[in-house]
Structures are given as structure tokens and as C-alpha cells.
CSV table of C-alpha atoms and ligand atoms in Angstrom, one decimal:
chain,number,residue,atom,x,y,z
E,1,MET,CA,-43.1,37.5,18.8
E,2,GLN,CA,-39.7,37.0,20.3
E,3,TYR,CA,-36.5,38.5,19.0
E,4,TYR,CA,-33.2,36.8,19.2
E,5,SER,CA,-29.8,38.4,19.3
E,6,LEU,CA,-27.9,37.7,16.1
E,7,SER,CA,-25.3,35.9,18.1
E,8,LYS,CA,-28.1,33.5,19.0
E,9,GLU,CA,-27.4,33.8,22.7
E,10,TYR,CA,-30.8,34.6,23.9
E,11,LYS,CA,-34.3,35.9,23.1
E,12,VAL,CA,-36.4,38.8,24.3
E,13,SER,CA,-39.9,40.2,23.9
E,14,PHE,CA,-40.8,43.1,21.5
E,15,LYS,CA,-40.9,45.4,24.5
E,16,ASP,CA,-37.4,44.5,25.6
E,17,ALA,CA,-36.0,44.6,22.1
E,18,LEU,CA,-37.5,48.1,21.9
E,19,HIS,CA,-36.0,49.3,25.1
E,20,GLN,CA,-32.6,47.7,24.7
E,21,SER,CA,-32.1,48.5,21.0
E,22,LEU,CA,-29.0,46.4,21.0
E,23,ALA,CA,-28.6,43.0,22.7
E,24,GLU,CA,-26.3,42.8,25.7
E,25,ASP,CA,-23.7,41.0,23.6
E,26,LYS,CA,-23.8,44.0,21.2
E,27,SER,CA,-25.4,42.1,18.3
E,28,LEU,CA,-28.7,43.2,16.7
E,29,PHE,CA,-32.1,41.7,17.4
E,30,PHE,CA,-34.0,39.8,14.7
E,31,PRO,CA,-37.5,38.3,14.8
E,32,GLU,CA,-37.5,34.6,15.6
E,33,PHE,CA,-39.4,34.0,12.4
E,34,ILE,CA,-40.7,36.0,9.4
E,35,PRO,CA,-44.5,35.7,9.3
E,36,LYS,CA,-46.0,35.0,5.9
E,37,ILE,CA,-49.1,36.8,4.7
E,38,GLU,CA,-51.5,34.9,2.4
E,39,ALA,CA,-51.5,35.5,-1.4
E,40,GLU,CA,-55.1,36.6,-1.2
E,41,PHE,CA,-54.1,39.8,0.7
E,42,TRP,CA,-51.4,40.8,-1.8
E,43,ASN,CA,-53.8,40.0,-4.8
E,44,THR,CA,-56.5,42.3,-3.3
E,45,ILE,CA,-54.3,44.9,-1.7
E,46,GLU,CA,-56.1,47.8,-3.4
E,47,LYS,CA,-59.0,47.2,-1.2
E,48,PHE,CA,-57.1,48.1,2.0
E,49,SER,CA,-56.3,51.5,3.5
E,50,ASN,CA,-52.7,52.3,4.3
E,51,GLN,CA,-53.5,51.9,8.0
E,52,GLU,CA,-55.0,48.5,7.4
E,53,ILE,CA,-51.9,47.4,5.4
E,54,ALA,CA,-49.7,48.7,8.2
E,55,PHE,CA,-51.7,46.7,10.8
E,56,LYS,CA,-51.5,43.5,8.7
E,57,LEU,CA,-47.8,43.7,8.3
E,58,LEU,CA,-46.8,44.9,11.8
E,59,GLN,CA,-49.2,43.2,14.1
E,60,PRO,CA,-47.5,39.8,13.9
E,61,TYR,CA,-44.2,41.4,15.1
E,62,ILE,CA,-45.9,42.7,18.2
E,63,GLY,CA,-48.3,39.9,19.0
E,64,ASP,CA,-50.3,40.5,22.2
E,65,GLU,CA,-47.8,42.9,23.8
E,66,ILE,CA,-49.8,45.9,22.6
E,67,PRO,CA,-53.6,45.5,22.5
E,68,GLU,CA,-55.2,45.7,19.1
E,69,ALA,CA,-56.9,49.1,19.7
E,70,ASN,CA,-53.7,50.7,21.0
E,71,LEU,CA,-51.7,49.4,18.1
E,72,LYS,CA,-54.3,50.7,15.7
E,73,GLN,CA,-53.9,54.1,17.4
E,74,ILE,CA,-50.1,53.9,17.1
E,75,ILE,CA,-50.5,53.1,13.4
E,76,ASP,CA,-53.0,56.0,12.8
E,77,ASN,CA,-50.6,58.4,14.5
E,78,THR,CA,-47.7,57.1,12.3
E,79,PHE,CA,-49.2,56.6,8.9
E,80,PHE,CA,-51.1,59.9,8.6
E,81,PHE,CA,-49.4,61.4,5.6
E,82,ASP,CA,-49.3,60.4,1.9
E,83,PHE,CA,-46.8,58.1,0.1
E,84,PRO,CA,-47.3,59.1,-3.5
E,85,LEU,CA,-46.0,57.0,-6.3
E,86,VAL,CA,-45.1,59.3,-9.2
E,87,GLU,CA,-44.3,58.2,-12.7
E,88,ILE,CA,-41.5,60.4,-13.9
E,89,GLU,CA,-40.6,58.5,-17.1
E,90,LYS,CA,-42.3,55.6,-18.7
E,91,GLY,CA,-41.9,52.6,-16.3
E,92,VAL,CA,-39.9,54.7,-13.9
E,93,PHE,CA,-41.6,55.6,-10.6
E,94,THR,CA,-40.5,57.5,-7.6
E,95,LEU,CA,-42.0,56.6,-4.2
E,96,GLU,CA,-42.1,60.0,-2.4
E,97,LEU,CA,-41.3,59.3,1.2
E,98,PHE,CA,-40.9,63.0,2.2
E,99,HIS,CA,-44.5,64.0,3.0
E,100,GLY,CA,-44.1,63.6,6.8
E,101,PRO,CA,-43.3,66.3,9.3
E,102,THR,CA,-39.5,66.5,8.8
E,103,LEU,CA,-39.6,65.7,5.1
E,104,ALA,CA,-37.7,62.4,5.2
E,105,PHE,CA,-38.7,58.8,5.3
E,106,LYS,CA,-37.3,58.5,8.8
E,107,ASP,CA,-40.4,60.1,10.1
E,108,VAL,CA,-42.1,56.7,9.8
E,109,GLY,CA,-39.8,54.6,11.8
E,110,ALA,CA,-39.1,57.3,14.4
E,111,LYS,CA,-42.8,58.0,15.0
E,112,PHE,CA,-43.7,54.4,15.3
E,113,MET,CA,-40.9,53.9,17.8
E,114,SER,CA,-41.8,56.9,19.9
E,115,GLU,CA,-45.4,55.8,20.0
E,116,CYS,CA,-44.5,52.3,21.2
E,117,PHE,CA,-42.2,53.9,23.9
E,118,GLY,CA,-45.0,56.2,24.9
E,119,TYR,CA,-47.3,53.2,25.3
E,120,PHE,CA,-45.0,51.0,27.4
E,121,ASN,CA,-43.4,53.8,29.5
E,122,THR,CA,-46.8,55.2,30.5
E,123,ILE,CA,-47.9,51.8,31.8
E,124,SER,CA,-44.6,51.1,33.7
E,125,ASN,CA,-43.9,54.7,34.6
E,126,GLN,CA,-40.3,54.2,33.6
E,127,VAL,CA,-38.2,57.1,32.3
E,128,SER,CA,-35.9,56.4,29.4
E,129,THR,CA,-33.3,58.5,27.6
E,130,VAL,CA,-33.0,58.2,23.9
E,131,LEU,CA,-29.5,58.8,22.7
E,132,VAL,CA,-29.0,59.2,19.0
E,133,ALA,CA,-26.2,60.1,16.6
E,134,THR,CA,-27.3,61.8,13.4
E,135,SER,CA,-25.7,62.7,10.1
E,136,GLY,CA,-28.7,64.9,9.5
E,137,ASP,CA,-32.1,63.3,8.9
E,138,THR,CA,-32.4,61.0,11.9
E,139,GLY,CA,-32.0,63.8,14.4
E,140,GLY,CA,-34.9,65.8,13.0
E,141,ALA,CA,-37.2,62.8,12.7
E,142,VAL,CA,-36.4,61.6,16.2
E,143,ALA,CA,-36.7,65.1,17.7
E,144,ASN,CA,-40.1,65.7,16.1
E,145,SER,CA,-41.4,62.2,16.8
E,146,PHE,CA,-40.4,62.1,20.5
E,147,PHE,CA,-41.3,65.7,21.2
E,148,LYS,CA,-43.5,65.6,24.4
E,149,THR,CA,-43.5,61.8,24.5
E,150,PRO,CA,-44.3,61.0,28.1
E,151,ASN,CA,-41.3,59.7,30.2
E,152,ILE,CA,-38.7,60.2,27.5
E,153,ASN,CA,-35.7,62.5,27.3
E,154,VAL,CA,-33.9,62.8,24.0
E,155,LEU,CA,-30.3,63.7,23.4
E,156,ILE,CA,-29.2,64.1,19.8
E,157,LEU,CA,-25.5,64.3,18.7
E,158,TYR,CA,-24.6,65.8,15.4
E,159,PRO,CA,-21.3,66.7,13.8
E,160,LYS,CA,-20.5,70.4,13.7
E,161,GLY,CA,-20.8,72.0,10.3
E,162,LYS,CA,-21.8,68.7,8.6
E,163,VAL,CA,-25.6,68.9,8.7
E,164,SER,CA,-27.6,71.3,6.5
E,165,HIS,CA,-29.0,74.5,7.9
E,166,ILE,CA,-32.6,73.2,7.8
E,167,GLN,CA,-31.6,69.9,9.4
E,168,LYS,CA,-29.8,71.8,12.2
E,169,LEU,CA,-32.9,73.9,12.9
E,170,GLN,CA,-35.1,70.8,12.9
E,171,LEU,CA,-33.1,69.2,15.7
E,172,THR,CA,-32.2,72.3,17.8
E,173,THR,CA,-35.3,74.3,18.0
E,174,LEU,CA,-38.0,72.2,19.7
E,175,GLY,CA,-36.9,72.4,23.4
E,176,GLU,CA,-38.8,70.7,26.2
E,177,ASN,CA,-37.6,67.0,26.3
E,178,ILE,CA,-35.5,67.4,23.2
E,179,HIS,CA,-31.8,68.3,23.7
E,180,ALA,CA,-29.0,68.6,21.1
E,181,VAL,CA,-25.3,68.6,21.3
E,182,GLU,CA,-22.9,69.6,18.6
E,183,VAL,CA,-19.8,67.5,18.3
E,184,ASP,CA,-16.6,68.9,16.9
E,185,GLY,CA,-15.9,65.9,14.7
E,186,THR,CA,-17.5,63.5,12.2
E,187,PHE,CA,-20.7,61.4,12.3
E,188,ASP,CA,-18.4,58.5,13.2
E,189,ASN,CA,-17.2,60.3,16.3
E,190,CYS,CA,-20.8,61.0,17.3
E,191,GLN,CA,-21.6,57.3,16.9
E,192,ASP,CA,-18.6,56.3,18.9
E,193,TYR,CA,-19.7,58.5,21.9
E,194,VAL,CA,-23.1,56.9,21.7
E,195,LYS,CA,-21.7,53.4,21.7
E,196,LYS,CA,-19.4,54.3,24.6
E,197,ALA,CA,-22.3,55.6,26.6
E,198,PHE,CA,-24.2,52.3,26.1
E,199,LEU,CA,-21.3,50.4,27.4
E,200,ASP,CA,-20.8,52.7,30.4
E,201,THR,CA,-22.1,51.0,33.5
E,202,GLU,CA,-22.4,54.4,35.2
E,203,MET,CA,-25.0,55.4,32.6
E,204,LYS,CA,-27.2,52.4,33.3
E,205,SER,CA,-29.6,54.1,35.6
E,206,LEU,CA,-30.5,56.5,32.8
E,207,ASN,CA,-32.2,53.7,30.8
E,208,LEU,CA,-30.4,54.7,27.6
E,209,THR,CA,-31.9,53.6,24.4
E,210,SER,CA,-31.0,54.2,20.8
E,211,ALA,CA,-33.3,55.5,18.1
E,212,ASN,CA,-31.0,54.5,15.2
E,213,SER,CA,-32.3,52.0,12.7
E,214,ILE,CA,-30.8,49.1,14.7
E,215,ASN,CA,-33.9,49.4,16.9
E,216,VAL,CA,-36.5,46.9,15.7
E,217,ALA,CA,-39.3,49.4,16.3
E,218,ARG,CA,-37.7,51.9,13.9
E,219,TRP,CA,-36.7,49.4,11.3
E,220,LEU,CA,-39.8,47.2,10.8
E,221,PRO,CA,-42.5,49.9,10.2
E,222,GLN,CA,-40.5,50.8,7.1
E,223,MET,CA,-41.9,47.6,5.4
E,224,VAL,CA,-45.2,49.3,5.2
E,225,TYR,CA,-44.6,51.8,2.4
E,226,TYR,CA,-43.1,49.2,0.2
E,227,ALA,CA,-46.5,47.5,0.3
E,228,ILE,CA,-48.2,50.9,-0.2
E,229,ALA,CA,-46.1,51.4,-3.3
E,230,TYR,CA,-47.2,48.0,-4.6
E,231,LYS,CA,-50.8,48.9,-3.9
E,232,ASN,CA,-50.5,52.0,-6.0
E,233,LEU,CA,-48.7,50.4,-8.9
E,234,LYS,CA,-51.3,50.0,-11.8
E,235,ASP,CA,-49.5,47.3,-13.8
E,236,LYS,CA,-48.9,44.4,-11.4
E,237,THR,CA,-48.0,41.9,-14.2
E,238,LYS,CA,-44.5,43.3,-15.0
E,239,PRO,CA,-41.7,42.3,-12.6
E,240,ILE,CA,-40.8,45.1,-10.2
E,241,ALA,CA,-37.4,46.4,-9.2
E,242,ILE,CA,-37.0,48.8,-6.2
E,243,SER,CA,-34.0,50.9,-5.8
E,244,CYS,CA,-33.2,52.3,-2.4
E,245,PRO,CA,-30.5,54.8,-1.7
E,246,SER,CA,-28.7,53.2,1.2
E,247,GLY,CA,-26.5,54.2,4.1
E,248,ASN,CA,-27.1,52.1,7.2
E,249,PHE,CA,-29.3,49.7,5.1
E,250,GLY,CA,-32.2,49.7,7.4
E,251,ASN,CA,-34.7,50.9,4.8
E,252,ILE,CA,-33.8,48.4,2.2
E,253,CYS,CA,-33.6,45.6,4.8
E,254,ALA,CA,-37.2,46.4,5.7
E,255,GLY,CA,-38.2,46.1,2.1
E,256,ILE,CA,-36.6,42.7,1.9
E,257,MET,CA,-38.5,41.7,5.0
E,258,ALA,CA,-41.8,42.7,3.4
E,259,ASN,CA,-40.8,40.7,0.3
E,260,GLN,CA,-40.1,37.7,2.6
E,261,MET,CA,-43.6,38.1,4.0
E,262,GLY,CA,-45.0,37.7,0.5
E,263,LEU,CA,-44.9,41.2,-1.1
E,264,PRO,CA,-44.1,40.6,-4.8
E,265,ILE,CA,-41.0,42.6,-5.5
E,266,HIS,CA,-38.5,40.8,-7.8
E,267,LYS,CA,-35.3,42.8,-7.4
E,268,PHE,CA,-33.8,45.1,-4.8
E,269,ILE,CA,-31.1,47.6,-5.8
E,270,ALA,CA,-29.0,49.0,-3.0
E,271,ALA,CA,-27.6,52.2,-4.4
E,272,THR,CA,-24.8,53.9,-2.4
E,273,ASN,CA,-22.6,56.9,-2.7
E,274,ILE,CA,-18.8,56.4,-2.6
E,275,ASN,CA,-19.2,54.7,0.8
E,276,ASP,CA,-19.1,51.4,-1.1
E,277,THR,CA,-18.6,48.7,1.6
E,278,VAL,CA,-21.6,46.8,0.4
E,279,PRO,CA,-21.2,47.1,-3.4
E,280,ASN,CA,-17.6,45.9,-2.8
E,281,TYR,CA,-19.0,42.9,-0.8
E,282,PHE,CA,-21.1,41.9,-3.8
E,283,GLU,CA,-18.1,42.1,-6.0
E,284,THR,CA,-15.5,40.4,-3.7
E,285,LYS,CA,-17.7,38.4,-1.2
E,286,LYS,CA,-15.6,40.1,1.5
E,287,TYR,CA,-17.1,42.5,4.0
E,288,ASP,CA,-14.4,45.1,4.6
E,289,PRO,CA,-15.8,48.2,6.5
E,290,LYS,CA,-14.0,51.5,6.1
E,291,PRO,CA,-14.2,55.0,7.7
E,292,SER,CA,-17.0,57.0,6.2
E,293,GLN,CA,-16.3,59.6,3.5
E,294,GLN,CA,-18.2,62.8,3.2
E,295,THR,CA,-20.5,63.3,0.2
E,296,ILE,CA,-23.4,65.4,-1.0
E,297,SER,CA,-25.8,62.6,0.1
E,298,ASN,CA,-24.7,62.9,3.7
E,299,ALA,CA,-27.3,60.7,5.2
E,300,MET,CA,-25.7,57.8,3.5
E,301,ASP,CA,-22.1,58.5,4.6
E,302,VAL,CA,-21.7,55.2,6.4
E,303,GLY,CA,-18.7,53.0,6.2
E,304,ASN,CA,-19.9,50.1,8.2
E,305,PRO,CA,-23.7,49.8,7.7
E,306,SER,CA,-25.2,48.3,10.8
E,307,ASN,CA,-28.2,46.6,9.2
E,308,PHE,CA,-26.3,44.7,6.7
E,309,VAL,CA,-25.9,41.7,9.1
E,310,ARG,CA,-29.7,41.6,9.2
E,311,ILE,CA,-29.8,41.2,5.4
E,312,LEU,CA,-27.3,38.4,5.6
E,313,GLU,CA,-29.4,36.8,8.2
E,314,ILE,CA,-32.5,36.9,6.0
E,315,PHE,CA,-30.6,35.0,3.3
E,316,ASN,CA,-29.1,32.6,5.8
E,317,ASN,CA,-25.6,34.0,5.0
E,318,GLU,CA,-25.9,32.3,1.6
E,319,PHE,CA,-24.3,34.5,-1.0
E,320,GLU,CA,-26.1,32.9,-4.0
E,321,LYS,CA,-29.5,33.5,-2.5
E,322,LEU,CA,-28.6,37.1,-1.6
E,323,SER,CA,-27.2,38.1,-4.9
E,324,ASP,CA,-30.2,36.5,-6.7
E,325,LYS,CA,-32.4,39.1,-4.9
E,326,VAL,CA,-30.2,42.1,-4.3
E,327,VAL,CA,-27.8,44.0,-6.5
E,328,SER,CA,-25.7,46.9,-5.2
E,329,LYS,CA,-23.8,49.7,-6.9
E,330,SER,CA,-21.9,52.9,-5.9
E,331,TYR,CA,-22.0,56.3,-7.5
E,332,ASN,CA,-19.9,59.4,-6.9
E,333,ASP,CA,-21.0,63.0,-6.3
E,334,GLU,CA,-20.2,64.0,-9.9
E,335,GLN,CA,-22.6,61.4,-11.3
E,336,THR,CA,-25.2,62.3,-8.8
E,337,LYS,CA,-25.0,66.0,-9.7
E,338,ILE,CA,-25.2,65.3,-13.4
E,339,ILE,CA,-28.2,63.1,-13.2
E,340,LEU,CA,-30.0,65.4,-10.8
E,341,LYS,CA,-29.7,68.2,-13.3
E,342,LYS,CA,-30.5,66.0,-16.3
E,343,VAL,CA,-33.7,64.6,-14.8
E,344,TYR,CA,-34.7,68.1,-13.7
E,345,ASP,CA,-34.1,69.6,-17.2
E,346,THR,CA,-35.8,66.7,-19.1
E,347,THR,CA,-38.8,65.9,-16.8
E,348,SER,CA,-38.9,68.9,-14.4
E,349,TYR,CA,-38.8,66.4,-11.6
E,350,LEU,CA,-36.5,67.6,-8.8
E,351,MET,CA,-34.8,64.9,-6.9
E,352,ASP,CA,-32.7,65.3,-3.8
E,353,PRO,CA,-29.1,64.0,-3.8
E,354,HIS,CA,-30.1,60.7,-2.1
E,355,GLY,CA,-33.0,60.0,-4.5
E,356,ALA,CA,-30.7,60.8,-7.3
E,357,VAL,CA,-28.4,58.0,-6.2
E,358,GLY,CA,-31.4,55.7,-6.1
E,359,TYR,CA,-32.4,56.8,-9.6
E,360,LEU,CA,-28.9,56.0,-10.9
E,361,GLY,CA,-29.0,52.5,-9.5
E,362,LEU,CA,-32.5,51.9,-10.9
E,363,LYS,CA,-31.6,53.2,-14.4
E,364,ASP,CA,-28.5,51.0,-14.6
E,365,PHE,CA,-30.6,48.0,-13.7
E,366,LEU,CA,-33.5,48.8,-16.1
E,367,ASN,CA,-31.1,49.4,-19.0
E,368,ALA,CA,-29.9,45.8,-18.6
E,369,ASN,CA,-33.3,44.4,-17.8
E,370,ASP,CA,-35.9,46.1,-20.0
E,371,ASN,CA,-38.7,43.6,-19.0
E,372,TYR,CA,-38.9,45.3,-15.6
E,373,GLN,CA,-40.6,48.4,-14.3
E,374,GLY,CA,-38.9,50.3,-11.5
E,375,ILE,CA,-39.4,52.3,-8.4
E,376,PHE,CA,-36.7,54.4,-6.7
E,377,MET,CA,-37.2,55.9,-3.3
E,378,GLU,CA,-37.2,59.6,-2.8
E,379,THR,CA,-36.0,59.5,0.8
E,380,ALA,CA,-36.0,63.2,1.5
E,381,HIS,CA,-37.4,66.5,0.1
E,382,PRO,CA,-34.8,68.4,-2.0
E,383,ILE,CA,-35.3,71.5,0.2
E,384,LYS,CA,-33.4,69.7,3.0
E,385,PHE,CA,-30.3,69.8,0.8
E,386,LEU,CA,-30.9,73.2,-0.7
E,387,ASP,CA,-27.2,74.2,-0.3
E,388,VAL,CA,-26.4,71.3,-2.6
E,389,VAL,CA,-29.4,71.3,-5.0
E,390,GLU,CA,-29.8,75.0,-5.8
E,391,PRO,CA,-26.3,75.4,-7.4
E,392,ILE,CA,-26.8,72.2,-9.4
E,393,ILE,CA,-30.0,73.3,-11.1
E,394,GLY,CA,-29.1,77.0,-11.0
E,395,GLN,CA,-32.4,78.0,-9.4
E,396,GLU,CA,-33.9,78.7,-6.1
E,397,ILE,CA,-36.4,76.1,-4.7
E,398,ALA,CA,-39.5,77.1,-2.8
E,399,ILE,CA,-39.6,76.4,0.9
E,400,PRO,CA,-42.6,74.1,1.8
E,401,ASN,CA,-45.1,75.6,4.2
E,402,ASN,CA,-44.6,73.1,6.9
E,403,ILE,CA,-41.0,74.1,7.6
E,404,LYS,CA,-41.3,77.9,7.0
E,405,HIS,CA,-41.8,78.4,10.7
E,406,LEU,CA,-38.3,77.0,11.5
E,407,LEU,CA,-36.5,79.7,9.6
E,408,ASN,CA,-36.8,82.4,12.2
E,409,LYS,CA,-36.0,80.2,15.2
E,410,GLU,CA,-32.8,80.2,17.2
E,411,PRO,CA,-30.9,76.9,17.4
E,412,ILE,CA,-30.2,75.8,21.0
E,413,PHE,CA,-27.5,73.3,21.6
E,414,LYS,CA,-24.5,72.5,23.8
E,415,GLU,CA,-21.0,71.9,22.4
E,416,VAL,CA,-19.3,68.7,23.3
E,417,ASN,CA,-15.6,67.9,22.7
E,418,ASP,CA,-15.1,64.7,24.6
E,419,TYR,CA,-16.9,61.8,26.2
E,420,MET,CA,-16.8,63.3,29.7
E,421,GLU,CA,-18.6,66.4,28.6
E,422,LEU,CA,-21.3,64.2,27.0
E,423,THR,CA,-21.9,62.3,30.3
E,424,ASN,CA,-22.2,65.7,32.1
E,425,VAL,CA,-24.9,66.7,29.6
E,426,LEU,CA,-26.7,63.4,30.1
E,427,ARG,CA,-26.8,63.8,33.8
E,428,GLU,CA,-27.9,67.3,33.5
E,429,ILE,CA,-30.9,66.6,31.4
E,430,ASN,CA,-32.0,63.8,33.7
E,431,LYS,CA,-32.0,65.9,36.8
W,1,PLP,C1,-31.1,57.9,6.4
W,1,PLP,C2,-31.2,58.2,5.0
W,1,PLP,C3,-30.9,57.3,3.9
W,1,PLP,C4,-30.3,56.0,4.3
W,1,PLP,O1,-31.2,55.1,4.8
W,1,PLP,P1,-30.7,53.8,5.5
W,1,PLP,O2,-31.9,53.1,6.1
W,1,PLP,O3,-29.7,54.2,6.6
W,1,PLP,O4,-30.0,52.9,4.5
W,1,PLP,C5,-31.1,57.7,2.6
W,1,PLP,N1,-31.6,58.9,2.3
W,1,PLP,C6,-32.0,59.8,3.2
W,1,PLP,C7,-32.5,61.1,2.8
W,1,PLP,C8,-31.8,59.5,4.6
W,1,PLP,O5,-32.1,60.4,5.5
């Protein structure tokens, strides 16, 4: 499979798209075609293991660049945890994506990507530096996934005081090849530093690469759990709507790709917080990015979602086609808090603030389309946002066993206040 840059200037291999993240002309990579999977597979999907489903969906995007046995190993190392589909009300399901090591869906993309890197960099003996800005969850998933990956150094930038306590521990306590810097600013500032470093010719020798969802190897594996959700849905006769709490729109874009490959999903709901650039686009047909605003669903505080161009590409930039398949709506923190508490009080299901935004989007859709059944994605475990969730429900939540060990660790990070300081840290870790 080749990947073209969205400016249509040139094409590269999977390996090069993985290493470069972004095309040289700064546009995103996109597969040269979307492979179709035969109806027989979807009709008999219950027969397949999650790993077999992953192989079926992902292999065409990699072709012969990774031998079958290695790809199967990469898939086994990525899809080793559960993706439960839980019915919380009649016809309303949540797809729990938080059973991985850092309790958020980003574990899937980050792990797949790190495994691919490990594979290629071991063969070529090339050393790469992963540079990543995080508003919270990406950093932890990337840190955990790339921990001890051969020939990879990782530098994570996060905004001071704007990630939760557990998130901070997840990205500052591993050590070895994982480094963290705290930026006195916002997520957008972190992102700007990263972009600047990528453009900086003096940084070229460090083989910088991004682990944000612009990277095809982080984006595409997310298709797999949409298919797993379908497999686990008992009633496959009713039309299906999936609501995805969206920030950079990588997750939902992967779901739409799976649908293009043949996965029967009838409607996608892109639910956002007040960072409503995309919902506004659906209303006005004008794409008007804005600076991000801080909310209680901080992983979705994105004013200019990078993957939205890929969604436009899937639909050939035709608004009619797009709006036939995708709807989008924005919700504020007050609505999110109210629904989080209400669902907890009435069903005892505890959502995290992102999942709650997804739930709001789904319910609005189902109320207007009662022939549908719906799935919303629980993209993170509520414990990651305990500072937000506990006051809303007025109760303490139990800490899952797999993160208890973090709580008595000391965070280790460097403070960075300008771009020069960042380049110093980059040189330091590559010595
Ligand atoms: C990253 C993240 C999102 C947003 O996902 P995108 O792919 O950027 O749209 C939603 N919820 C949680 C918990 C996240 O960490």
C-alpha cells in the first residue's frame, strides 16, 4: 500500500509514512485506496478472534512491508486486552475502550505504532526520536507503548497544571527512553513547539517523528475495535449509530474508514465539547478553526482537529455525502456534568467526562431516530479524571489495581519555557 500526501504531491510506502508522520509539504498521508472486505467476512464475524479481525483489517494497509508472522506478533502485542460492549439502557451500549495499560483508547494506536517502529528500526538500526504534545491521554499511552522500544527516544510535552494527577504520573515516572517536559502554557503551545521542531533543519539528524494521531500507524489500528463492537452486538438487524467523543477526530475517522471497508455502521455521531469547529462546519459548511478552550473533557480541547481533512477526503469533499453519514454536535461542561450524574444515579454506570459527551450525542440522535440502536465510546476510565468525576457524583471512586503502583512514584520532568530550551533537551536526550 502506498500513501499519498493530501496535497497529492507524492506517494510513500507504509514505512516512510510511519517514519515521516507528516508529508514534507505538511499535509497528512492517506492510503492510495480503501480496500474492501467481502460481505461474507462481516456476515460471519462472530467466528473470528479479535486478533484475526485486526489482521484482516490492517494487513491490506501494510502489504508485504511487514511479513505476515511479524505482523501477527505486532497485532497480538497490541490487541491483548478486552473491548467489552456493555448495554447500559435498552438499545444503548457503551464500547469500553479503557481496559488497556493506561486506561484510554489511545493504548491501541500507540502500541501498534511503537511495535511497527520497533520492527523497522531494528532491521535498519536507525535511531528515531518520537516527539509528542499531549493534553493528557496521548502522553501516557505513548510513554507506556514506547517504553524500552529499541532505537527509540521519546519526548513528551504537556501543559503545566492542565493534565490530571494520574495522567502526569503516567507520563513522568517511567524513565529509561521516556522523557517528559512541562511547558508553562497551553496544549496549543506544546503543539506549536512540536511543529516548529519538525520544521527545524537543525533537528533533522534526530529523525524526529510524531506519535499524534496524524501518524497513519496510530490512526488506522483504531478501525479494529469498531469491528469488534459489531461482532459483539447481538442484534445485527437494527441500524447502528456510533457516537464518538471527538477532539482531533482520529478515532471517528478510523471508524468511518472501517465503514468504507464494509463494516455495517449506518451513522456516525461526532460529539464534541465546546470546541465546536466541526459542529459549526456541519451547520455553516465553513471550516473556521479557533483557539482551543479548556473543558472538563480535556483530551478533546482541540480547536483545529487535524484529522478532519482525512474525513473530507473519504467523502471526496462532498458535503452531501459527508452529512448523510456523519452528524456532529457540541455540548458544554454543565450538560456533561448533569448527564454524568444522571446516568450514574439511574443505571449506576459511571462514565468519564469524554464518554459522557459521547452519550449526549448518541441520546440526541436516538431520540430523533428510534429505529436505531446505538453505541457510544467510553474512551477513558473515569479514574483518569477523578478530580472532575468525584465531585459530580459526590463519591470516591476506587483506583484500579493496574495503576495503584503509580501513586507512590515521583514525577521526573524538565521545565521548558521557550523553543530554545526544548531544542537543548532534545540534544541532551540524544547524546
Ligand atoms: C484523545 C481522546 C479523545 C479524542 O480522540 P480523537 O481521536 O482525538 O478525536 C476522546 N476521549 C479521550 C479520553 C481521549 O483521550
